PDB file of C-alpha atoms in Angstrom:
ATOM      1  CA  MET A 264       2.825   7.663  36.618  1.00  0.00           C
ATOM      2  CA  LYS A 265       3.148   4.073  37.787  1.00  0.00           C
ATOM      3  CA  ALA A 266       1.087   1.195  36.507  1.00  0.00           C
ATOM      4  CA  ARG A 267       0.835  -2.498  37.186  1.00  0.00           C
ATOM      5  CA  VAL A 268      -0.252  -4.882  34.454  1.00  0.00           C
ATOM      6  CA  THR A 269      -1.255  -8.391  35.529  1.00  0.00           C
ATOM      7  CA  VAL A 270      -1.451 -11.127  32.906  1.00  0.00           C
ATOM      8  CA  THR A 271      -3.130 -14.412  33.857  1.00  0.00           C
ATOM      9  CA  LEU A 272      -4.174 -17.494  31.933  1.00  0.00           C
ATOM     10  CA  LYS A 273      -7.839 -17.691  30.974  1.00  0.00           C
ATOM     11  CA  THR A 274      -9.995 -20.198  32.813  1.00  0.00           C
ATOM     12  CA  GLY A 275      -9.878 -23.575  31.108  1.00  0.00           C
ATOM     13  CA  VAL A 276      -6.388 -23.098  29.692  1.00  0.00           C
ATOM     14  CA  LEU A 277      -4.052 -25.767  31.055  1.00  0.00           C
ATOM     15  CA  ASP A 278      -1.244 -24.475  33.265  1.00  0.00           C
ATOM     16  CA  PRO A 279       1.506 -27.102  33.567  1.00  0.00           C
ATOM     17  CA  GLN A 280       3.788 -24.630  35.360  1.00  0.00           C
ATOM     18  CA  GLY A 281       1.141 -24.036  38.016  1.00  0.00           C
ATOM     19  CA  LYS A 282       0.618 -27.791  38.324  1.00  0.00           C
ATOM     20  CA  ALA A 283       4.344 -28.292  38.881  1.00  0.00           C
ATOM     21  CA  ILE A 284       4.390 -25.613  41.593  1.00  0.00           C
ATOM     22  CA  GLU A 285       1.354 -27.238  43.209  1.00  0.00           C
ATOM     23  CA  GLY A 286       3.168 -30.588  43.278  1.00  0.00           C
ATOM     24  CA  ALA A 287       6.320 -28.989  44.682  1.00  0.00           C
ATOM     25  CA  LEU A 288       4.401 -27.204  47.455  1.00  0.00           C
ATOM     26  CA  LYS A 289       2.688 -30.452  48.422  1.00  0.00           C
ATOM     27  CA  SER A 290       5.951 -32.370  48.519  1.00  0.00           C
ATOM     28  CA  LEU A 291       7.446 -29.593  50.666  1.00  0.00           C
ATOM     29  CA  GLY A 292       4.668 -30.260  53.170  1.00  0.00           C
ATOM     30  CA  ILE A 293       2.809 -26.963  52.809  1.00  0.00           C
ATOM     31  CA  ALA A 294      -0.671 -27.864  54.070  1.00  0.00           C
ATOM     32  CA  GLY A 295      -3.987 -26.990  52.446  1.00  0.00           C
ATOM     33  CA  VAL A 296      -2.818 -26.047  48.961  1.00  0.00           C
ATOM     34  CA  GLY A 297      -5.518 -26.734  46.376  1.00  0.00           C
ATOM     35  CA  SER A 298      -4.669 -25.468  42.923  1.00  0.00           C
ATOM     36  CA  VAL A 299      -1.996 -23.034  41.749  1.00  0.00           C
ATOM     37  CA  ARG A 300      -2.003 -20.964  38.576  1.00  0.00           C
ATOM     38  CA  GLN A 301       0.891 -18.778  37.542  1.00  0.00           C
ATOM     39  CA  GLY A 302       0.777 -15.433  35.805  1.00  0.00           C
ATOM     40  CA  LYS A 303       3.014 -12.465  35.083  1.00  0.00           C
ATOM     41  CA  VAL A 304       3.144  -8.972  36.459  1.00  0.00           C
ATOM     42  CA  PHE A 305       4.688  -5.893  34.844  1.00  0.00           C
ATOM     43  CA  ASP A 306       5.467  -2.745  36.818  1.00  0.00           C
ATOM     44  CA  ILE A 307       5.630   0.045  34.287  1.00  0.00           C
ATOM     45  CA  GLU A 308       6.764   3.610  34.827  1.00  0.00           C
ATOM     46  CA  LEU A 309       5.081   6.025  32.418  1.00  0.00           C
ATOM     47  CA  ASP A 310       5.899   9.586  31.418  1.00  0.00           C
ATOM     48  CA  GLY A 311       3.072  12.123  31.433  1.00  0.00           C
ATOM     49  CA  ALA A 312       0.221  12.614  33.881  1.00  0.00           C
ATOM     50  CA  ASP A 313      -2.844  11.997  31.711  1.00  0.00           C
ATOM     51  CA  LYS A 314      -4.610   8.875  32.974  1.00  0.00           C
ATOM     52  CA  ALA A 315      -6.656   8.295  29.829  1.00  0.00           C
ATOM     53  CA  VAL A 316      -3.581   8.509  27.582  1.00  0.00           C
ATOM     54  CA  ALA A 317      -1.643   6.180  29.884  1.00  0.00           C
ATOM     55  CA  GLU A 318      -4.450   3.636  29.956  1.00  0.00           C
ATOM     56  CA  GLU A 319      -4.673   3.710  26.158  1.00  0.00           C
ATOM     57  CA  ALA A 320      -0.915   3.153  25.815  1.00  0.00           C
ATOM     58  CA  LEU A 321      -0.963   0.283  28.292  1.00  0.00           C
ATOM     59  CA  LYS A 322      -3.880  -1.378  26.555  1.00  0.00           C
ATOM     60  CA  ALA A 323      -1.964  -1.191  23.264  1.00  0.00           C
ATOM     61  CA  ALA A 324       1.118  -2.618  25.003  1.00  0.00           C
ATOM     62  CA  CYS A 325      -0.912  -5.565  26.335  1.00  0.00           C
ATOM     63  CA  GLU A 326      -2.583  -6.310  23.021  1.00  0.00           C
ATOM     64  CA  LYS A 327       0.647  -6.070  21.044  1.00  0.00           C
ATOM     65  CA  LEU A 328       3.253  -7.536  23.361  1.00  0.00           C
ATOM     66  CA  LEU A 329       2.543  -8.299  26.997  1.00  0.00           C
ATOM     67  CA  ALA A 330      -0.380 -10.689  26.718  1.00  0.00           C
ATOM     68  CA  ASN A 331      -1.356 -13.438  24.302  1.00  0.00           C
ATOM     69  CA  THR A 332      -5.047 -12.578  24.205  1.00  0.00           C
ATOM     70  CA  VAL A 333      -5.977 -15.983  22.776  1.00  0.00           C
ATOM     71  CA  ILE A 334      -5.156 -17.680  26.072  1.00  0.00           C
ATOM     72  CA  GLU A 335      -4.496 -14.843  28.519  1.00  0.00           C
ATOM     73  CA  ASN A 336      -6.427 -12.084  30.270  1.00  0.00           C
ATOM     74  CA  TYR A 337      -4.798  -8.844  31.321  1.00  0.00           C
ATOM     75  CA  ARG A 338      -5.645  -6.203  33.871  1.00  0.00           C
ATOM     76  CA  VAL A 339      -4.256  -2.672  33.965  1.00  0.00           C
ATOM     77  CA  GLU A 340      -4.082  -0.757  37.261  1.00  0.00           C
ATOM     78  CA  LEU A 341      -2.874   2.828  37.372  1.00  0.00           C
ATOM     79  CA  GLN A 342      -1.278   3.842  40.660  1.00  0.00           C
ATOM     80  CA  ALA A 343      -1.520   7.628  40.754  1.00  0.00           C
TER      81      ALA A 343
ATOM     82  CA  MET B 299     -10.090 -19.547  50.126  1.00  0.00           C
ATOM     83  CA  LYS B 300      -8.319 -17.781  47.285  1.00  0.00           C
ATOM     84  CA  ALA B 301      -5.029 -15.979  47.558  1.00  0.00           C
ATOM     85  CA  ARG B 302      -2.761 -14.063  45.256  1.00  0.00           C
ATOM     86  CA  VAL B 303       0.990 -13.997  45.825  1.00  0.00           C
ATOM     87  CA  THR B 304       2.981 -11.361  43.937  1.00  0.00           C
ATOM     88  CA  VAL B 305       6.747 -11.766  43.668  1.00  0.00           C
ATOM     89  CA  THR B 306       8.775  -8.797  42.427  1.00  0.00           C
ATOM     90  CA  LEU B 307      12.477  -8.052  42.189  1.00  0.00           C
ATOM     91  CA  LYS B 308      13.913  -5.903  44.974  1.00  0.00           C
ATOM     92  CA  THR B 309      14.872  -2.345  44.110  1.00  0.00           C
ATOM     93  CA  GLY B 310      18.406  -2.196  42.808  1.00  0.00           C
ATOM     94  CA  VAL B 311      18.408  -5.718  41.403  1.00  0.00           C
ATOM     95  CA  LEU B 312      19.030  -5.640  37.661  1.00  0.00           C
ATOM     96  CA  ASP B 313      16.103  -6.840  35.535  1.00  0.00           C
ATOM     97  CA  PRO B 314      17.304  -7.684  32.015  1.00  0.00           C
ATOM     98  CA  GLN B 315      13.914  -9.191  31.122  1.00  0.00           C
ATOM     99  CA  GLY B 316      12.186  -5.933  32.031  1.00  0.00           C
ATOM    100  CA  LYS B 317      14.783  -4.002  30.035  1.00  0.00           C
ATOM    101  CA  ALA B 318      14.106  -6.178  26.989  1.00  0.00           C
ATOM    102  CA  ILE B 319      10.352  -5.589  27.302  1.00  0.00           C
ATOM    103  CA  GLU B 320      10.996  -1.856  27.641  1.00  0.00           C
ATOM    104  CA  GLY B 321      13.029  -1.900  24.433  1.00  0.00           C
ATOM    105  CA  ALA B 322      10.386  -3.929  22.619  1.00  0.00           C
ATOM    106  CA  LEU B 323       7.595  -1.567  23.680  1.00  0.00           C
ATOM    107  CA  LYS B 324       9.600   1.422  22.498  1.00  0.00           C
ATOM    108  CA  SER B 325      10.335  -0.170  19.141  1.00  0.00           C
ATOM    109  CA  LEU B 326       6.621  -0.986  18.787  1.00  0.00           C
ATOM    110  CA  GLY B 327       5.941   2.726  19.107  1.00  0.00           C
ATOM    111  CA  ILE B 328       4.127   2.653  22.444  1.00  0.00           C
ATOM    112  CA  ALA B 329       4.559   6.215  23.670  1.00  0.00           C
ATOM    113  CA  GLY B 330       5.580   7.336  27.129  1.00  0.00           C
ATOM    114  CA  VAL B 331       7.018   4.106  28.501  1.00  0.00           C
ATOM    115  CA  GLY B 332       9.698   4.778  31.084  1.00  0.00           C
ATOM    116  CA  SER B 333      10.967   1.680  32.825  1.00  0.00           C
ATOM    117  CA  VAL B 334       9.528  -1.825  33.005  1.00  0.00           C
ATOM    118  CA  ARG B 335      10.148  -4.454  35.668  1.00  0.00           C
ATOM    119  CA  GLN B 336       8.748  -7.928  35.482  1.00  0.00           C
ATOM    120  CA  GLY B 337       7.507 -10.105  38.314  1.00  0.00           C
ATOM    121  CA  LYS B 338       5.451 -13.225  38.891  1.00  0.00           C
ATOM    122  CA  VAL B 339       1.990 -13.784  40.246  1.00  0.00           C
ATOM    123  CA  PHE B 340       0.565 -16.982  41.748  1.00  0.00           C
ATOM    124  CA  ASP B 341      -3.168 -17.529  42.181  1.00  0.00           C
ATOM    125  CA  ILE B 342      -3.514 -20.155  44.871  1.00  0.00           C
ATOM    126  CA  GLU B 343      -6.658 -21.956  45.964  1.00  0.00           C
ATOM    127  CA  LEU B 344      -6.479 -23.026  49.600  1.00  0.00           C
ATOM    128  CA  ASP B 345      -8.515 -25.508  51.598  1.00  0.00           C
ATOM    129  CA  GLY B 346      -9.843 -24.377  54.960  1.00  0.00           C
ATOM    130  CA  ALA B 347     -11.333 -21.089  56.063  1.00  0.00           C
ATOM    131  CA  ASP B 348      -8.890 -19.906  58.739  1.00  0.00           C
ATOM    132  CA  LYS B 349      -7.173 -16.742  57.489  1.00  0.00           C
ATOM    133  CA  ALA B 350      -4.288 -16.891  59.950  1.00  0.00           C
ATOM    134  CA  VAL B 351      -3.487 -20.512  59.053  1.00  0.00           C
ATOM    135  CA  ALA B 352      -3.694 -19.731  55.342  1.00  0.00           C
ATOM    136  CA  GLU B 353      -1.408 -16.725  55.679  1.00  0.00           C
ATOM    137  CA  GLU B 354       1.121 -18.810  57.617  1.00  0.00           C
ATOM    138  CA  ALA B 355       1.070 -21.523  54.929  1.00  0.00           C
ATOM    139  CA  LEU B 356       1.508 -18.988  52.137  1.00  0.00           C
ATOM    140  CA  LYS B 357       4.395 -17.309  53.924  1.00  0.00           C
ATOM    141  CA  ALA B 358       6.101 -20.684  54.245  1.00  0.00           C
ATOM    142  CA  ALA B 359       5.427 -21.371  50.549  1.00  0.00           C
ATOM    143  CA  CYS B 360       7.021 -18.053  49.578  1.00  0.00           C
ATOM    144  CA  GLU B 361      10.070 -18.522  51.765  1.00  0.00           C
ATOM    145  CA  LYS B 362      10.650 -22.111  50.651  1.00  0.00           C
ATOM    146  CA  LEU B 363       9.689 -22.074  46.995  1.00  0.00           C
ATOM    147  CA  LEU B 364       7.932 -19.152  45.358  1.00  0.00           C
ATOM    148  CA  ALA B 365      10.365 -16.318  46.037  1.00  0.00           C
ATOM    149  CA  ASN B 366      14.138 -16.039  46.170  1.00  0.00           C
ATOM    150  CA  THR B 367      14.240 -13.749  49.186  1.00  0.00           C
ATOM    151  CA  VAL B 368      17.816 -12.678  48.472  1.00  0.00           C
ATOM    152  CA  ILE B 369      16.688 -10.730  45.409  1.00  0.00           C
ATOM    153  CA  GLU B 370      12.883 -10.780  45.517  1.00  0.00           C
ATOM    154  CA  ASN B 371      10.075  -9.370  47.626  1.00  0.00           C
ATOM    155  CA  TYR B 372       6.752 -11.110  47.988  1.00  0.00           C
ATOM    156  CA  ARG B 373       3.282  -9.970  48.935  1.00  0.00           C
ATOM    157  CA  VAL B 374       0.420 -12.208  50.027  1.00  0.00           C
ATOM    158  CA  GLU B 375      -3.193 -11.092  49.515  1.00  0.00           C
ATOM    159  CA  LEU B 376      -6.085 -13.194  50.769  1.00  0.00           C
ATOM    160  CA  GLN B 377      -9.296 -12.775  48.766  1.00  0.00           C
ATOM    161  CA  ALA B 378     -12.278 -13.605  51.019  1.00  0.00           C
TER     162      ALA B 378
END
């Protein structure tokens, strides 16, 4: 089973990396860019076919390692 | 207009960061994890309401700055 986990900063948390990218895009002349925020994505291949088990394992993975839940949100998507 | 750009490594490109995460998940006892590959996600706020213009700008942003097209793929999703 394949899954994609997306980790993004919570609203209100400063994102200096995103700000830097925003500045770089503007100085490259890309028109119409407002704000940029950067996050991470993890493409995870899982053994087993049970969706509930997989979701549970991924949630544990996010809480323990992939996301800092103080400042980050995560979203788990299972892809068949 | 909001957009999400996802940048992932092309198939076949080694991903030591993903490998490290995979190892860490296994040593944390998360069951059933096969392989992990890490990518980046950019949430971009754009001025203007023209979808075609926005898509063109985002494509330029990816080619020039956000993705290294030698080793990375990118995907642009417009959200409304």
